[in-house]
């Protein structure tokens, strides 16, 4: 009979208490829950932690059962209710939630639910995993945050794995030479004296004995010098060397005209809050320029961009013209990776849409690494979408996405900023 004894400190079903191990182990389920949670959040609490739910079947662990063993003879009586060909009625459905092992809880979570709380950092890490700014070019040494590890000579302390054997042996030889050179020189003189006295052994017996004793003591001293000492050990030293890093700016253009109702503006704000969190969390030295527009465009700060109530008509080209002006004044494309994201309901003056397309093709796309246009509407696409579609067909670094409801925000965001997009030459 085999006996399995679990002597771990944590009993069965508690081996995932280590937080990071748990997140790695159930990453798929957690990410799915995070993606569902982002759509249910308010605009103001997108960057807080989250309580996620994982079904019990995903948490099951293998267990060992002890069989009865042996050879047994049994006689089964069969049944007295059914005959061959009878149809068995479906059992009645159970009321409530849970796995059937107990009643459902008052909070609506049955036994099948496991609720796990993740922190703000863990939530954002999972939310923005595998995302990046497309076509980011590393061309600057300003605001360094990236380093590479390079060899930087030798040091007297370090990890055993970094010991340089050749350099250590060279140090050992040099130390032993320095410590014994005087003694060896004196030993050589004594041996020459001994050789001269041994030629006349009858007259210098006492002196010979004294010399031999001194030579022996000197040899013992030389022998006691260790072959290698801690002073000889040399460790390969490594230093962090700054490498060219990325300096980027993101232009956020949001339509706040009268055609953008409150629900549409909330969707746009959710998208830009996600974008802001992604940029500031993933890239430490990125600039974000906020532009709001109706008939006129204005550069604003973060607070005004998300919470101002100003509204008016719609001239989308005003935002693009202001973006071009700011780029020319402050952001040299030779030094900066320039990105843009424009959110609108697509409603624009018909005569202005061709001008937007012209600005995009001639002045913006030639110096930007990537530009994304998001149209938030449940109606048919407007003229701005039609003209931008022509631009997208000839420019690979211009992307367009359509958002109909809150549920579309996160999938669209991931599509726009997923890794390994085709690079622009």
Coordinates of C-alpha atoms in Angstrom, one line a residue:
X1 CA 0.0 0.0 0.0
X2 CA 1.4 3.4 -1.0
X3 CA 1.0 6.3 1.4
X4 CA 1.4 10.0 0.3
X5 CA 2.1 12.4 3.2
X6 CA 2.0 16.2 2.4
X7 CA 4.4 17.9 4.8
X8 CA 4.2 21.3 3.1
X9 CA 3.3 24.2 5.3
X10 CA 0.3 25.0 3.0
X11 CA -2.3 22.2 2.7
X12 CA -4.1 21.2 -0.5
X13 CA -5.7 24.1 -2.4
X14 CA -3.4 26.6 -0.6
X15 CA -0.3 26.2 -2.7
X16 CA -1.0 29.4 -4.7
X17 CA -0.9 31.8 -1.8
X18 CA 2.3 33.3 -3.2
X19 CA 1.0 36.3 -5.1
X20 CA 3.3 36.4 -8.1
X21 CA 3.2 32.6 -8.5
X22 CA -0.6 32.8 -8.5
X23 CA -0.7 35.5 -11.1
X24 CA 1.7 33.6 -13.3
X25 CA -0.2 30.3 -12.9
X26 CA -3.6 31.8 -13.6
X27 CA -2.6 34.5 -15.9
X28 CA -5.0 33.6 -18.7
X29 CA -8.0 33.7 -16.4
X30 CA -6.9 36.9 -14.7
X31 CA -6.2 38.7 -18.0
X32 CA -9.7 37.8 -19.2
X33 CA -11.2 39.1 -16.0
X34 CA -9.2 42.3 -16.3
X35 CA -10.3 42.9 -19.8
X36 CA -13.9 42.5 -18.8
X37 CA -13.5 44.8 -15.8
X38 CA -12.0 47.7 -17.7
X39 CA -15.3 48.1 -19.6
X40 CA -17.3 48.3 -16.4
X41 CA -15.2 51.0 -14.7
X42 CA -16.0 54.7 -14.5
X43 CA -13.8 57.3 -16.2
X44 CA -12.2 58.4 -12.9
X45 CA -11.3 54.9 -11.5
X46 CA -9.7 53.3 -14.5
X47 CA -6.3 53.3 -12.8
X48 CA -7.2 51.7 -9.5
X49 CA -6.9 48.0 -8.4
X50 CA -9.5 45.4 -9.2
X51 CA -11.2 42.3 -7.7
X52 CA -11.4 39.6 -10.2
X53 CA -13.3 36.3 -10.2
X54 CA -11.9 32.9 -11.3
X55 CA -14.1 29.9 -11.6
X56 CA -13.5 26.9 -9.3
X57 CA -12.8 24.5 -12.2
X58 CA -9.8 26.6 -13.1
X59 CA -8.4 26.3 -9.6
X60 CA -8.6 22.5 -9.3
X61 CA -5.4 20.7 -8.4
X62 CA -4.5 17.1 -8.9
X63 CA -5.1 14.9 -5.8
X64 CA -4.3 11.2 -4.9
X65 CA -7.1 8.8 -4.0
X66 CA -6.4 5.5 -2.1
X67 CA -8.0 2.6 -3.8
X68 CA -9.6 -0.3 -1.9
X69 CA -7.3 -2.8 -3.6
X70 CA -7.7 -6.5 -3.7
X71 CA -9.9 -8.8 -5.7
X72 CA -13.6 -8.7 -4.9
X73 CA -16.6 -10.5 -6.3
X74 CA -19.8 -8.5 -6.5
X75 CA -23.4 -9.3 -7.7
X76 CA -25.2 -6.2 -8.9
X77 CA -29.0 -6.5 -8.7
X78 CA -29.7 -4.2 -11.7
X79 CA -32.7 -1.8 -11.6
X80 CA -36.4 -2.1 -11.1
X81 CA -37.4 1.2 -12.7
X82 CA -36.3 1.1 -16.4
X83 CA -36.3 -1.3 -19.2
X84 CA -34.3 -1.2 -22.4
X85 CA -35.5 1.6 -24.7
X86 CA -37.1 3.7 -22.0
X87 CA -36.5 7.5 -22.1
X88 CA -35.2 9.0 -18.9
X89 CA -36.6 12.4 -17.9
X90 CA -34.2 15.3 -17.5
X91 CA -33.6 16.0 -13.8
X92 CA -35.1 19.2 -12.4
X93 CA -32.8 22.3 -12.5
X94 CA -31.3 23.4 -9.2
X95 CA -32.1 26.8 -7.9
X96 CA -29.4 29.3 -7.0
X97 CA -25.7 29.3 -7.9
X98 CA -22.7 27.2 -6.8
X99 CA -21.4 23.7 -7.5
X100 CA -24.2 21.9 -5.6
X101 CA -22.1 21.4 -2.5
X102 CA -23.9 24.2 -0.7
X103 CA -26.3 27.0 -1.0
X104 CA -25.5 30.1 -2.9
X105 CA -24.3 33.1 -1.0
X106 CA -26.3 36.3 -0.4
X107 CA -23.8 38.3 -2.4
X108 CA -24.5 36.4 -5.5
X109 CA -21.2 34.5 -5.5
X110 CA -21.6 30.7 -5.3
X111 CA -19.0 28.2 -4.3
X112 CA -17.7 28.1 -7.9
X113 CA -16.4 31.7 -7.6
X114 CA -12.9 32.6 -6.3
X115 CA -12.4 36.3 -5.8
X116 CA -8.9 37.6 -6.0
X117 CA -7.8 41.2 -5.5
X118 CA -5.0 42.7 -7.4
X119 CA -3.2 45.9 -6.8
X120 CA -3.1 49.0 -9.1
X121 CA 0.4 48.1 -10.4
X122 CA -0.5 44.4 -11.0
X123 CA -3.7 45.6 -12.8
X124 CA -1.9 48.0 -15.1
X125 CA 0.8 45.5 -15.8
X126 CA -1.7 43.0 -17.0
X127 CA -3.7 45.6 -18.8
X128 CA -0.8 46.9 -20.9
X129 CA 1.1 43.7 -21.4
X130 CA 2.4 43.1 -24.9
X131 CA 1.7 46.6 -26.0
X132 CA 4.2 49.2 -27.4
X133 CA 4.4 52.3 -29.4
X134 CA 4.8 51.2 -33.0
X135 CA 8.0 52.1 -35.0
X136 CA 9.7 53.6 -32.0
X137 CA 13.2 54.6 -33.0
X138 CA 16.1 54.8 -30.5
X139 CA 17.9 57.9 -31.6
X140 CA 18.7 60.0 -28.5
X141 CA 21.0 60.2 -25.5
X142 CA 18.8 62.7 -23.8
X143 CA 16.9 61.8 -20.6
X144 CA 18.6 58.4 -20.3
X145 CA 16.7 55.6 -18.8
X146 CA 18.1 52.6 -20.7
X147 CA 21.5 51.0 -19.8
X148 CA 23.5 48.0 -21.0
X149 CA 25.9 46.0 -18.9
X150 CA 29.5 46.1 -20.1
X151 CA 32.8 44.9 -18.8
X152 CA 34.6 47.4 -16.6
X153 CA 38.0 46.0 -15.5
X154 CA 38.4 44.0 -12.3
X155 CA 37.6 44.4 -8.7
X156 CA 38.6 42.7 -5.4
X157 CA 35.1 41.6 -4.5
X158 CA 32.3 39.9 -6.3
X159 CA 30.3 36.8 -7.0
X160 CA 32.2 33.5 -7.3
X161 CA 30.8 33.1 -10.8
X162 CA 32.7 36.2 -11.8
X163 CA 36.1 35.1 -10.7
X164 CA 38.8 35.6 -13.4
X165 CA 41.1 32.6 -12.9
X166 CA 43.9 33.8 -15.1
X167 CA 44.0 37.3 -13.5
X168 CA 43.8 35.7 -10.0
X169 CA 46.7 33.4 -10.7
X170 CA 48.8 36.2 -12.1
X171 CA 48.1 38.1 -8.9
X172 CA 49.1 35.1 -6.8
X173 CA 52.4 34.7 -8.6
X174 CA 53.2 38.4 -8.2
X175 CA 52.4 38.3 -4.5
X176 CA 54.5 35.2 -3.9
X177 CA 57.4 36.8 -5.8
X178 CA 57.1 40.0 -3.8
X179 CA 56.9 38.2 -0.4
X180 CA 59.7 35.6 -1.0
X181 CA 62.2 37.4 -3.2
X182 CA 64.3 38.7 -0.3
X183 CA 64.2 35.3 1.5
X184 CA 65.1 33.4 -1.7
X185 CA 68.0 35.8 -2.3
X186 CA 69.2 35.3 1.3
X187 CA 68.7 31.5 0.9
X188 CA 70.9 31.5 -2.2
X189 CA 73.7 33.3 -0.3
X190 CA 73.5 30.8 2.6
X191 CA 73.6 27.8 0.2
X192 CA 76.7 29.3 -1.4
X193 CA 78.3 29.7 2.0
X194 CA 77.4 26.2 2.9
X195 CA 78.9 24.9 -0.3
X196 CA 82.2 26.7 0.5
X197 CA 82.3 25.4 4.1
X198 CA 81.5 21.8 3.1
X199 CA 84.8 21.6 1.2
X200 CA 86.6 21.7 4.6
X201 CA 84.3 19.8 6.9
X202 CA 86.8 19.2 9.8
X203 CA 87.3 22.9 10.7
X204 CA 83.7 24.3 10.2
X205 CA 81.4 21.6 11.5
X206 CA 79.6 23.9 13.9
X207 CA 79.1 26.6 11.3
X208 CA 77.8 24.0 8.8
X209 CA 75.2 22.8 11.2
X210 CA 74.2 26.4 12.0
X211 CA 73.9 27.2 8.3
X212 CA 71.9 24.0 7.6
X213 CA 69.5 24.9 10.4
X214 CA 69.1 28.4 9.1
X215 CA 68.5 27.2 5.5
X216 CA 65.9 24.8 6.7
X217 CA 64.1 27.5 8.7
X218 CA 64.2 29.8 5.7
X219 CA 62.8 27.2 3.4
X220 CA 59.9 26.6 5.8
X221 CA 59.1 30.3 5.8
X222 CA 59.1 30.3 2.0
X223 CA 56.9 27.2 2.0
X224 CA 54.4 28.8 4.3
X225 CA 53.5 31.6 1.9
X226 CA 50.1 30.4 0.5
X227 CA 49.8 29.6 -3.1
X228 CA 46.7 31.8 -3.4
X229 CA 45.2 34.2 -1.0
X230 CA 42.0 36.2 -0.8
X231 CA 44.0 39.2 -1.8
X232 CA 44.9 37.6 -5.1
X233 CA 41.3 37.0 -6.2
X234 CA 40.2 39.2 -9.1
X235 CA 36.5 39.4 -10.1
X236 CA 35.3 40.6 -13.5
X237 CA 33.6 44.0 -12.9
X238 CA 30.5 45.1 -14.8
X239 CA 29.1 48.6 -15.1
X240 CA 25.9 50.0 -16.6
X241 CA 26.6 52.1 -19.7
X242 CA 24.0 54.5 -21.1
X243 CA 22.7 53.6 -24.5
X244 CA 20.7 55.7 -27.0
X245 CA 17.1 55.7 -25.8
X246 CA 13.8 56.9 -27.1
X247 CA 12.4 60.4 -26.8
X248 CA 8.8 60.5 -27.9
X249 CA 5.8 62.8 -27.9
X250 CA 2.1 61.8 -28.2
X251 CA -0.4 64.3 -29.5
X252 CA -3.9 63.6 -28.2
X253 CA -6.6 65.3 -30.4
X254 CA -10.2 65.2 -29.1
X255 CA -13.3 66.5 -30.7
X256 CA -15.5 68.3 -28.2
X257 CA -18.0 69.8 -30.6
X258 CA -21.8 69.9 -30.1
X259 CA -22.3 66.7 -32.1
X260 CA -20.3 64.7 -29.5
X261 CA -22.9 63.8 -26.8
X262 CA -21.9 63.0 -23.3
X263 CA -21.8 59.2 -23.9
X264 CA -19.5 59.7 -26.9
X265 CA -17.3 62.1 -24.9
X266 CA -17.1 59.5 -22.1
X267 CA -15.9 56.9 -24.5
X268 CA -13.3 59.2 -25.9
X269 CA -12.1 60.1 -22.4
X270 CA -11.9 56.4 -21.5
X271 CA -9.7 55.8 -24.6
X272 CA -7.4 58.7 -23.8
X273 CA -7.1 57.8 -20.1
X274 CA -6.0 54.3 -21.2
X275 CA -3.6 55.9 -23.6
X276 CA -2.2 58.2 -20.9
X277 CA -1.8 55.4 -18.4
X278 CA -0.1 53.2 -21.0
X279 CA 2.3 56.0 -22.0
X280 CA 3.3 57.2 -18.6
X281 CA 3.7 53.7 -17.2
X282 CA 5.6 52.2 -20.1
X283 CA 7.7 55.2 -21.2
X284 CA 9.3 57.3 -18.4
X285 CA 10.3 60.3 -20.6
X286 CA 7.4 60.7 -23.0
X287 CA 5.7 64.1 -23.5
X288 CA 1.9 64.2 -24.0
X289 CA 0.3 67.2 -25.8
X290 CA -3.4 67.6 -25.3
X291 CA -5.5 69.4 -27.9
X292 CA -9.2 70.0 -27.7
X293 CA -11.1 71.3 -30.7
X294 CA -14.5 72.4 -32.0
X295 CA -14.4 75.2 -34.6
X296 CA -11.1 76.3 -32.9
X297 CA -8.4 74.2 -31.4
X298 CA -6.5 74.9 -28.2
X299 CA -3.6 73.2 -26.4
X300 CA -4.7 72.4 -22.8
X301 CA -3.4 70.7 -19.7
X302 CA -4.5 67.2 -18.5
X303 CA -7.2 68.6 -16.2
X304 CA -8.9 70.7 -18.8
X305 CA -8.6 68.1 -21.5
X306 CA -10.6 65.5 -19.5
X307 CA -13.0 67.8 -17.6
X308 CA -13.6 71.0 -19.5
X309 CA -17.3 71.5 -20.6
X310 CA -16.5 73.8 -23.5
X311 CA -18.2 73.0 -26.8
X312 CA -19.1 74.4 -30.3
X313 CA -19.2 73.5 -34.0
X314 CA -16.8 71.2 -35.8
X315 CA -13.7 72.0 -37.8
X316 CA -11.3 69.1 -37.4
X317 CA -8.5 70.7 -39.4
X318 CA -8.0 73.3 -36.7
X319 CA -6.6 70.5 -34.4
X320 CA -4.3 69.2 -37.1
X321 CA -3.0 72.7 -37.9
X322 CA -2.3 73.3 -34.3
X323 CA -0.5 70.0 -34.1
X324 CA 1.7 70.9 -37.1
X325 CA 2.5 74.3 -35.5
X326 CA 3.5 72.7 -32.1
X327 CA 5.6 70.1 -33.9
X328 CA 7.5 72.8 -35.9
X329 CA 8.0 74.9 -32.8
X330 CA 9.0 72.3 -30.1
X331 CA 9.5 68.8 -31.6
X332 CA 12.2 68.3 -34.1
X333 CA 11.5 65.0 -35.9
X334 CA 15.2 64.3 -36.0
X335 CA 15.3 64.2 -32.2
X336 CA 11.7 63.1 -31.4
X337 CA 9.5 60.1 -32.2
X338 CA 6.2 61.8 -32.9
X339 CA 2.9 60.1 -32.5
X340 CA -0.7 61.2 -32.8
X341 CA -4.2 59.9 -31.8
X342 CA -7.4 61.6 -32.9
X343 CA -10.8 60.8 -31.5
X344 CA -14.0 62.1 -33.1
X345 CA -17.6 61.1 -34.0
X346 CA -16.7 61.8 -37.6
X347 CA -19.0 64.8 -37.9
X348 CA -17.1 67.5 -39.8
X349 CA -17.8 70.2 -42.3
X350 CA -17.8 68.6 -45.7
X351 CA -15.4 71.2 -47.1
X352 CA -13.0 70.7 -44.2
X353 CA -12.5 66.9 -44.6
X354 CA -10.4 67.2 -47.8
X355 CA -8.2 69.8 -46.0
X356 CA -7.8 67.3 -43.1
X357 CA -6.6 64.7 -45.6
X358 CA -4.2 67.1 -47.2
X359 CA -2.7 68.1 -43.9
X360 CA -2.3 64.5 -42.9
X361 CA -0.6 63.4 -46.1
X362 CA 1.6 66.4 -46.6
X363 CA 2.6 67.7 -43.1
X364 CA 1.8 65.2 -40.4
X365 CA 2.5 61.6 -41.7
X366 CA 5.9 62.4 -43.3
X367 CA 7.3 63.2 -39.8
X368 CA 5.3 61.0 -37.5
X369 CA 6.1 57.5 -36.6
X370 CA 2.4 56.5 -36.1
X371 CA -1.0 58.1 -36.2
X372 CA -4.3 56.6 -35.1
X373 CA -7.8 57.8 -35.9
X374 CA -10.7 56.5 -33.7
X375 CA -14.2 57.2 -34.8
X376 CA -16.9 56.9 -32.1
X377 CA -20.3 56.6 -33.6
X378 CA -23.2 54.2 -34.2
X379 CA -24.3 56.0 -37.4
X380 CA -22.9 55.6 -40.9
X381 CA -19.3 56.9 -41.4
X382 CA -19.0 60.5 -42.3
X383 CA -16.9 62.2 -44.9
X384 CA -13.8 62.4 -42.6
X385 CA -13.7 58.6 -42.4
X386 CA -14.0 58.4 -46.1
X387 CA -11.1 60.7 -46.8
X388 CA -9.0 59.1 -44.0
X389 CA -9.6 55.7 -45.6
X390 CA -7.9 56.9 -48.7
X391 CA -4.9 58.0 -46.6
X392 CA -4.8 54.7 -44.7
X393 CA -4.6 52.8 -48.0
X394 CA -1.3 54.5 -49.0
X395 CA 0.3 55.0 -45.6
X396 CA 1.0 51.9 -43.4
X397 CA 1.7 53.9 -40.3
X398 CA -1.8 55.5 -40.3
X399 CA -4.4 53.3 -38.5
X400 CA -8.2 53.7 -38.3
X401 CA -10.6 52.0 -35.9
X402 CA -14.3 52.2 -35.2
X403 CA -15.7 52.2 -31.7
X404 CA -19.5 51.7 -31.2
X405 CA -19.7 51.1 -27.5
X406 CA -17.7 51.0 -24.3
X407 CA -17.0 47.3 -24.9
X408 CA -15.0 48.1 -28.0
X409 CA -12.5 50.5 -26.3
X410 CA -10.0 48.0 -24.9
X411 CA -10.0 45.6 -28.0
X412 CA -9.5 48.6 -30.2
X413 CA -6.7 50.0 -28.0
X414 CA -4.9 46.7 -28.0
X415 CA -5.2 46.5 -31.8
X416 CA -3.7 49.9 -32.3
X417 CA -0.7 49.4 -30.0
X418 CA 0.0 45.7 -30.2
X419 CA 3.6 44.6 -30.4
X420 CA 5.4 43.5 -33.6
X421 CA 3.5 45.7 -36.0
X422 CA 5.2 46.2 -39.3
X423 CA 7.9 48.7 -39.1
X424 CA 8.1 51.9 -41.2
X425 CA 11.3 52.4 -43.1

